[in-house]
Structure formats: C-alpha cells, structure tokens
Coordinates of C-alpha atoms and ligand atoms in Angstrom, one line a residue:
M1 CA -58.3 -49.9 96.1
K2 CA -58.0 -49.4 92.3
K3 CA -57.1 -52.3 90.0
I4 CA -55.1 -50.8 87.2
L5 CA -53.9 -52.1 83.8
V6 CA -51.1 -50.2 81.9
T7 CA -50.5 -50.8 78.2
G8 CA -47.1 -49.8 76.7
A9 CA -45.6 -50.2 80.2
L10 CA -42.0 -50.7 79.0
G11 CA -41.9 -47.4 77.1
Q12 CA -40.3 -44.1 78.1
I13 CA -43.4 -43.0 80.1
G14 CA -44.9 -46.4 81.0
S15 CA -41.7 -47.6 82.7
E16 CA -41.8 -44.8 85.2
L17 CA -45.6 -44.3 85.5
T18 CA -46.0 -48.0 86.3
V19 CA -43.5 -47.7 89.2
A20 CA -45.3 -44.6 90.5
L21 CA -48.7 -46.2 90.3
R22 CA -47.4 -49.3 92.2
Q23 CA -46.0 -47.1 94.9
K24 CA -49.4 -45.4 95.3
Y25 CA -51.8 -48.3 94.8
G26 CA -49.8 -51.4 95.7
E27 CA -47.5 -53.6 93.5
S28 CA -50.1 -56.4 92.9
N29 CA -52.8 -53.8 91.9
V30 CA -51.0 -52.5 88.9
I31 CA -50.7 -54.9 85.9
A32 CA -48.1 -54.0 83.4
T33 CA -48.4 -55.1 79.8
D34 CA -46.5 -54.5 76.6
V35 CA -46.1 -56.2 73.2
R36 CA -42.6 -57.3 74.1
P37 CA -41.1 -59.2 77.1
N38 CA -40.2 -57.4 80.2
N39 CA -36.6 -56.3 80.2
K40 CA -36.8 -53.9 83.2
A41 CA -35.7 -54.9 86.8
T42 CA -37.8 -51.9 88.1
L43 CA -41.0 -53.7 86.9
A44 CA -40.1 -57.1 88.2
N45 CA -41.9 -56.8 91.5
G46 CA -45.5 -56.7 90.1
P47 CA -47.5 -58.6 87.5
F48 CA -46.4 -58.3 83.8
H49 CA -48.1 -59.8 80.7
I50 CA -47.2 -59.7 77.0
A51 CA -50.3 -58.3 75.3
D52 CA -50.7 -56.7 71.8
V53 CA -53.3 -53.8 71.9
C54 CA -54.3 -54.8 68.3
N55 CA -55.3 -58.3 69.5
P56 CA -57.4 -57.5 72.6
G57 CA -58.2 -61.1 73.6
T58 CA -55.4 -61.3 76.1
L59 CA -56.2 -57.9 77.6
A60 CA -59.9 -58.9 77.9
E61 CA -58.9 -62.0 79.9
I62 CA -56.7 -59.9 82.3
V63 CA -59.4 -57.3 82.7
N64 CA -62.0 -59.9 83.6
K65 CA -59.8 -62.1 85.8
E66 CA -58.3 -59.2 87.7
K67 CA -61.5 -57.1 87.8
V68 CA -59.6 -54.1 86.3
D69 CA -61.4 -50.8 86.9
T70 CA -58.8 -48.3 85.4
I71 CA -56.7 -48.5 82.2
F72 CA -53.7 -46.3 81.5
H73 CA -53.3 -46.8 77.7
L74 CA -49.8 -45.7 76.6
A75 CA -49.0 -48.1 73.8
A76 CA -48.5 -46.0 70.6
I77 CA -46.1 -45.2 67.7
L78 CA -44.6 -41.8 68.0
S79 CA -44.1 -39.0 65.4
A80 CA -40.8 -39.9 63.7
R81 CA -41.4 -43.6 63.6
G82 CA -45.0 -42.8 62.4
E83 CA -43.8 -40.8 59.5
K84 CA -41.6 -43.7 58.3
D85 CA -44.7 -46.0 58.3
P86 CA -47.9 -44.0 58.5
Q87 CA -50.3 -46.9 58.0
F88 CA -48.6 -48.9 60.8
C89 CA -48.9 -45.8 63.0
W90 CA -52.6 -45.5 62.3
N91 CA -53.2 -49.2 62.9
I92 CA -51.5 -49.2 66.3
N93 CA -52.6 -45.8 67.5
M94 CA -56.3 -45.9 66.4
G95 CA -56.8 -49.7 66.2
G96 CA -55.3 -50.0 69.7
L97 CA -57.3 -47.1 71.2
M98 CA -60.6 -48.4 69.8
N99 CA -59.9 -51.9 71.2
I100 CA -59.2 -50.4 74.6
L101 CA -62.3 -48.2 74.6
E102 CA -64.5 -51.1 73.6
L103 CA -62.9 -53.4 76.1
A104 CA -63.5 -50.8 78.8
R105 CA -67.1 -50.1 77.7
T106 CA -68.1 -53.8 77.6
N107 CA -66.3 -55.0 80.6
G108 CA -67.2 -52.6 83.4
V109 CA -63.9 -50.6 83.4
K110 CA -64.7 -47.2 85.0
E111 CA -61.8 -45.0 83.8
V112 CA -59.5 -44.8 80.8
V113 CA -56.5 -42.4 80.8
T114 CA -54.6 -42.0 77.5
P115 CA -52.1 -39.4 76.5
S116 CA -52.5 -37.0 73.6
S117 CA -49.7 -34.8 72.4
M118 CA -48.7 -31.3 71.2
A119 CA -48.6 -33.1 67.8
V120 CA -52.4 -32.4 67.5
W121 CA -51.4 -28.9 66.1
G122 CA -50.1 -28.1 62.7
P123 CA -48.4 -25.1 61.2
N124 CA -51.6 -23.0 61.0
A125 CA -52.1 -23.0 64.8
P126 CA -50.8 -20.0 66.9
Q127 CA -47.1 -20.8 67.6
F128 CA -46.9 -19.1 71.0
N129 CA -49.1 -19.9 74.0
T130 CA -51.1 -22.1 71.8
P131 CA -54.7 -22.0 73.3
Q132 CA -56.7 -25.0 74.5
E133 CA -59.2 -24.3 71.8
S134 CA -57.4 -23.8 68.4
A135 CA -57.5 -25.4 65.0
L136 CA -56.3 -29.0 65.0
K137 CA -54.7 -29.6 61.5
P138 CA -51.6 -31.7 62.1
T139 CA -49.3 -32.6 59.2
T140 CA -48.0 -35.9 60.6
M141 CA -49.9 -39.2 60.8
Y142 CA -49.0 -39.3 64.5
G143 CA -50.8 -36.0 65.0
V144 CA -53.8 -37.2 62.9
T145 CA -54.1 -40.2 65.2
K146 CA -53.9 -38.0 68.3
V147 CA -56.6 -35.6 67.1
C148 CA -58.9 -38.6 66.2
G149 CA -58.0 -40.2 69.6
E150 CA -59.1 -37.1 71.5
R151 CA -62.3 -37.0 69.5
V152 CA -63.2 -40.7 69.9
C153 CA -62.4 -40.5 73.7
D154 CA -64.7 -37.5 74.1
Y155 CA -67.4 -39.4 72.1
Y156 CA -67.2 -42.3 74.5
V157 CA -67.7 -39.9 77.4
Q158 CA -70.7 -38.3 75.8
K159 CA -72.3 -41.4 74.2
Y160 CA -71.6 -44.1 76.8
G161 CA -70.7 -42.2 80.0
L162 CA -67.2 -43.8 80.0
D163 CA -64.8 -41.8 82.0
C164 CA -62.0 -41.0 79.5
R165 CA -59.2 -38.5 80.3
G166 CA -56.1 -37.3 78.5
L167 CA -53.3 -34.7 78.3
R168 CA -51.5 -33.2 75.4
Y169 CA -48.0 -33.9 76.6
P170 CA -45.1 -31.7 75.3
G171 CA -41.7 -33.5 74.7
I172 CA -40.9 -35.6 77.8
I173 CA -37.3 -35.7 79.2
S174 CA -36.3 -38.6 81.3
S175 CA -33.3 -40.7 82.5
E176 CA -34.9 -44.2 83.0
T177 CA -35.8 -45.3 79.5
L178 CA -34.8 -43.9 76.2
P179 CA -37.6 -42.5 74.0
G180 CA -39.2 -44.6 71.4
G181 CA -39.0 -42.7 68.1
G182 CA -40.2 -39.2 68.5
T183 CA -39.1 -35.7 67.3
T184 CA -38.3 -34.5 70.8
D185 CA -35.9 -37.4 71.4
Y186 CA -32.9 -35.1 71.0
A187 CA -33.7 -33.5 74.3
V188 CA -33.0 -36.9 76.0
E189 CA -30.2 -38.2 73.8
I190 CA -28.2 -35.0 74.3
F191 CA -27.8 -35.9 78.0
Y192 CA -26.7 -39.5 77.4
D193 CA -24.1 -38.3 74.8
A194 CA -23.0 -35.4 77.1
V195 CA -22.1 -37.8 80.0
K196 CA -20.5 -40.3 77.7
T197 CA -18.5 -38.1 75.2
H198 CA -19.2 -34.4 76.2
R199 CA -20.4 -33.9 72.6
Y200 CA -23.7 -34.2 70.7
S201 CA -24.8 -34.1 67.1
C202 CA -28.3 -32.7 67.0
F203 CA -30.9 -33.8 64.4
L204 CA -32.8 -30.5 64.8
S205 CA -31.5 -27.0 64.1
A206 CA -30.1 -24.7 66.8
E207 CA -33.2 -22.5 66.8
S208 CA -35.9 -25.2 67.0
T209 CA -37.9 -24.2 70.0
L210 CA -40.3 -26.8 71.4
P211 CA -42.4 -27.2 74.6
M212 CA -40.8 -29.8 77.0
M213 CA -41.5 -31.3 80.5
Y214 CA -39.4 -33.4 82.9
M215 CA -40.6 -36.8 83.7
P216 CA -41.5 -36.2 87.5
D217 CA -43.9 -33.5 86.3
C218 CA -45.3 -35.8 83.6
I219 CA -46.0 -38.5 86.2
H220 CA -47.5 -35.9 88.6
A221 CA -49.7 -34.4 85.9
T222 CA -51.0 -37.8 84.7
I223 CA -51.8 -39.1 88.2
S224 CA -53.4 -35.7 89.2
L225 CA -55.7 -35.7 86.2
A226 CA -56.6 -39.4 86.7
E227 CA -57.5 -38.6 90.4
A228 CA -59.4 -35.4 89.7
E229 CA -63.2 -35.3 90.5
F230 CA -65.0 -36.1 87.2
K231 CA -67.7 -33.5 88.0
N232 CA -65.0 -30.7 88.1
L233 CA -63.8 -31.4 84.6
K234 CA -65.1 -29.4 81.7
H235 CA -62.6 -30.9 79.3
H236 CA -61.8 -34.6 79.2
S237 CA -59.4 -36.0 76.7
D238 CA -57.5 -33.0 75.4
F239 CA -55.9 -31.0 78.3
N240 CA -53.0 -28.8 77.3
V241 CA -50.1 -29.2 79.8
A242 CA -46.8 -27.3 79.7
A243 CA -43.7 -26.8 81.8
F244 CA -41.0 -24.9 79.8
S245 CA -39.7 -24.4 76.3
F246 CA -36.2 -24.2 74.8
N247 CA -34.3 -24.8 71.6
P248 CA -31.2 -27.0 71.2
K249 CA -28.8 -24.1 71.5
E250 CA -30.4 -22.9 74.7
L251 CA -30.3 -26.4 76.2
A252 CA -26.6 -26.8 75.2
E253 CA -25.9 -23.5 77.0
V254 CA -27.5 -24.8 80.2
I255 CA -25.6 -28.1 79.9
K256 CA -22.3 -26.0 79.5
K257 CA -23.0 -24.4 83.0
F258 CA -22.5 -27.9 84.5
M259 CA -20.0 -29.3 81.8
P260 CA -18.0 -26.3 80.4
D261 CA -16.3 -28.4 77.6
F262 CA -19.6 -29.7 76.2
Q263 CA -19.9 -29.2 72.4
I264 CA -22.9 -29.4 70.1
E265 CA -23.2 -29.5 66.3
Y266 CA -26.4 -29.4 64.2
N267 CA -27.3 -31.9 61.4
P268 CA -31.0 -31.5 60.8
D269 CA -32.8 -34.5 59.2
F270 CA -36.5 -35.3 58.3
R271 CA -37.5 -34.6 61.9
Q272 CA -36.9 -30.9 61.4
A273 CA -40.1 -30.5 59.3
I274 CA -42.1 -32.2 62.1
A275 CA -40.6 -29.9 64.8
D276 CA -41.3 -26.9 62.6
S277 CA -45.0 -27.8 62.4
W278 CA -45.5 -27.8 66.2
P279 CA -46.0 -25.0 68.7
K280 CA -43.2 -23.2 70.6
S281 CA -45.2 -22.8 73.8
I282 CA -48.6 -23.9 75.2
D283 CA -51.3 -22.2 77.3
D284 CA -52.2 -24.8 79.9
S285 CA -54.6 -22.6 81.9
A286 CA -57.6 -25.1 81.6
A287 CA -55.5 -27.8 83.4
R288 CA -54.4 -25.3 86.0
E289 CA -58.1 -24.2 86.6
E290 CA -59.8 -27.6 86.4
W291 CA -57.3 -29.9 88.3
N292 CA -54.7 -27.5 89.8
W293 CA -51.9 -28.4 87.4
K294 CA -48.6 -26.7 88.2
P295 CA -45.1 -28.0 87.1
K296 CA -42.2 -28.1 89.6
Y297 CA -39.1 -28.3 87.3
D298 CA -37.6 -25.7 85.0
I299 CA -34.8 -26.1 82.4
E300 CA -32.0 -25.6 85.0
T301 CA -33.3 -27.9 87.7
M302 CA -34.2 -30.6 85.1
T303 CA -30.7 -30.3 83.5
K304 CA -28.9 -30.6 86.9
D305 CA -31.0 -33.7 87.8
M306 CA -30.5 -35.4 84.4
L307 CA -26.7 -34.9 84.5
E308 CA -26.4 -36.1 88.1
I309 CA -28.5 -39.3 87.5
L310 CA -26.9 -40.2 84.1
T311 CA -23.3 -39.5 85.4
K312 CA -23.9 -42.0 88.2
K313 CA -25.4 -44.5 85.7
H314 CA -22.4 -44.1 83.4
A315 CA -19.9 -44.5 86.2
A316 CA -21.7 -47.7 87.2
G317 CA -21.5 -49.0 83.6
L318 CA -25.3 -49.0 83.2
I319 CA -25.3 -46.7 80.1
Ligands
NAD401 P1 -42.7 -45.3 73.8 O1 -42.5 -45.4 72.4 O2 -41.5 -45.1 74.7 O3 -43.4 -46.6 74.4 C1 -44.5 -47.2 73.8 C2 -44.6 -48.6 74.3 O4 -45.7 -49.2 73.6 C3 -43.4 -49.4 73.9 O5 -42.9 -50.1 75.1 C4 -43.9 -50.4 72.9 O6 -43.2 -51.7 73.0 C5 -45.4 -50.5 73.2 N1 -46.2 -50.9 72.1 C6 -46.0 -50.6 70.8 N2 -46.9 -51.3 70.0 C7 -47.7 -52.0 70.9 C8 -48.7 -52.9 70.7 N3 -49.2 -53.2 69.5 N4 -49.3 -53.4 71.8 C9 -48.8 -53.2 73.0 N5 -47.8 -52.4 73.3 C10 -47.2 -51.8 72.2 O7 -43.8 -44.1 74.0 P2 -43.9 -43.2 75.3 O8 -43.0 -42.0 75.0 O9 -43.8 -43.9 76.6 O10 -45.4 -42.6 75.0 C11 -46.5 -43.1 75.8 C12 -47.7 -42.2 75.3 O11 -47.5 -40.8 75.6 C13 -48.1 -42.3 73.8 O12 -49.4 -42.3 73.7 C14 -47.4 -41.1 73.3 O13 -48.0 -40.7 72.1 C15 -47.6 -40.1 74.4 N6 -46.7 -39.0 74.3 C16 -45.4 -39.2 74.6 C17 -44.5 -38.1 74.6 C18 -43.1 -38.2 74.9 O14 -42.3 -37.2 74.7 N7 -42.6 -39.4 75.3 C19 -45.0 -36.8 74.2 C20 -46.4 -36.7 73.9 C21 -47.2 -37.8 74.0
LIG402 N1 -42.4 -36.5 72.0 C1 -43.4 -36.8 71.0 C2 -42.8 -37.0 69.7 O1 -41.8 -36.4 69.5 C3 -44.5 -35.8 71.0 O2 -45.7 -36.3 71.0 O3 -43.3 -37.7 68.9

C-alpha cells in the first residue's frame, strides 16, 4: 500500500484530491499538510500536519517517520496573487518545489506528482489547440515558475531517476473549496454568486475564452497519471490536459438555461491581461495516447452539477 504526503492539502484541488486518495489508499495512508491549520471537516478523518514547504524540516520528519513513498506537491501561489507579489510567488513555487525534490531524492521517496498549468504559455504560443511542444514564453511570474518547475522535474527524472510527473491543468471549477487567487477564479465565483443573488460581476471581458475542467475530471486525471506505468510515459512533468473551453458570456448563457433570471455584467481588471496571454484551447493528445486520458464532463453537465450542489449548500446555510 502506498504511503502518501500531500502539500497544499487545504487548497481548491488539495481539499478534494486528499479525500479521493484516502478513499483509494486508506485514510491513515494519506498525510495532509498545509501552511495553515486544518479548517475542513472533510479532512478530519486522517492525519494532518502544519508544514511550510519553504521550511522542509517538518516535512522531512514526516517522510522519515511515516516512510512516505509518494508526494503530491500542490502548495503554490497562483497567477493573480503571483502578479501582486512576484518575488513571493517565485520563493514559494520554486523554493518549495526544490525542497520537495531534494527531500524526495535524499529520503527514498519513489514518486513526486506536481501540477503545472496552462500558464506556461505566453502570447506568442498558438492560441487554438496549443500543441504539447510549443514555445514556453509566459508573461506572468506564476507562468515562469511553472516552466522552471517542469524543467527541474524533468531534470530530476533524467539526472537522478526520480519518478516525477505533472499535468498542465487548465482552469479548475469546483464546489468544495473556493480558488486561491488565480485568473480562472471567475468560473467558480460565478456559480456562488448565481445561487446567492442570481447576478455576477465578472472581472474578465465577455469574450475571454479559456480552457477549463471540472474537478472530478481533474482528480481523475491526476490519479490516472500518478498510477500510469512509468515505462509507458514519453513525457513526465508537462502533460497537456484539456476538457472544454468557454468565455464568460457563453458560461452565463448555459447558467441561464437552469436559472432564466441570471444576469452578468463585465468589469475587467488586471487579470484581463493574464487571461489574454493564455491559450483558448489545448491539444492533449499526448496524455490521451500515453495514459488514456479522457474527460467525462462538458460545460452543460458541469454547470448542472455545480448549480445543484451549491443550491443545496446555500439552502443549508453553508455558503
Ligand atoms: P490553492 O491556492 O487553492 O491552494 C494552495 C494551498 O497551498 C493553500 O491551501 C495554501 O495554504 C497552501 N500553501 C501556500 N503556501 C504554502 C507553503 N509555503 N507551504 C505549504 N503550503 C502552502 O491552489 P490550487 O488551486 O489547489 O492549486 C494546486 C496546484 O495546482 C498548484 O500547483 C497550482 O499551480 C496548480 N493549478 C491549479 C489550477 C486551478 O485552476 N486551481 C490550474 C492550474 C494549475
Ligand atoms: N487557474 C490557474 C490560475 O488562474 C491557472 O493555473 O492561476
């Protein structure tokens, strides 16, 4: 049985990935960590430790004591927060990743899974069906750390034989935990405001098309890549993954099918420039070929599910 450590476990993805990993591998075999105290009842049934990825002593103690063999490293600063404090973004994203890779290399950890992002691309990359292999010239510090992160993970594969794997997630949409400071956050916030007030003020313009994915597909992709046979992988830390693309106007039209009086207005802010630098759709054929990636949700089924879950939470006074 695997013994897993998750960093950034309280975040948008970590809070759901940790639960899915515990269902699969057993509650006591998945150790959740984050820089802040656990505020989630859903994570109360398994081990949790406060641990800063920039101060790896605590993580080293856990890895050795618990004989951890797999790390899912999710702790990071996302694009919008990163543009407000680029040096902080570099320190957490690159400093934290280097600490995790060295911890793994020197303590017998077999596998490190860490997400990359569509933020690796900049305005010079092809905007539609962006290929697996295309110029990586991001214009955000977050994107710079994701390109460097992919390169350093592949270096550890090649130099030390450490099994590192990663996916370039698009924007992730979910109903359990609000996102932590990205440019695609609007596609989650819109659902919370829809169920609460039937209105949303969007920080991107109506025509800002971006690639997106629903959380159940994100969890499925992450665990599928983690479990794929290493010998079948030609890529390691930089798999394109995609599900569907839309712009705020198109998403609002789908929400209106379920909530006819829903209204949206557009007030673009600094995040517009970040969105404009990213692709509109992504070619994920390498992931499909190498580990059978295939998403289940489209914009309609995702929207229906999000509205049903959040409407129930709102009625129960949880949001
Ligand atoms: P998030 O911001 O929701 O969560 C990150 C977590 O890391 C938070 O709980 C935070 O407390 C924790 N953290 C921050 N600094 C830390 C530190 N120094 N030590 C330990 N923990 C720390 O992020 P997320 O959306 O869950 O993203 C997880 C990963 O997926 C990141 O690598 C991110 O770049 C990547 N990703 C996310 C998306 C998305 O849409 N959510 C898209 C592409 C890539
Ligand atoms: N959702 C992320 C962000 O907007 C993309 O990596 O920062």
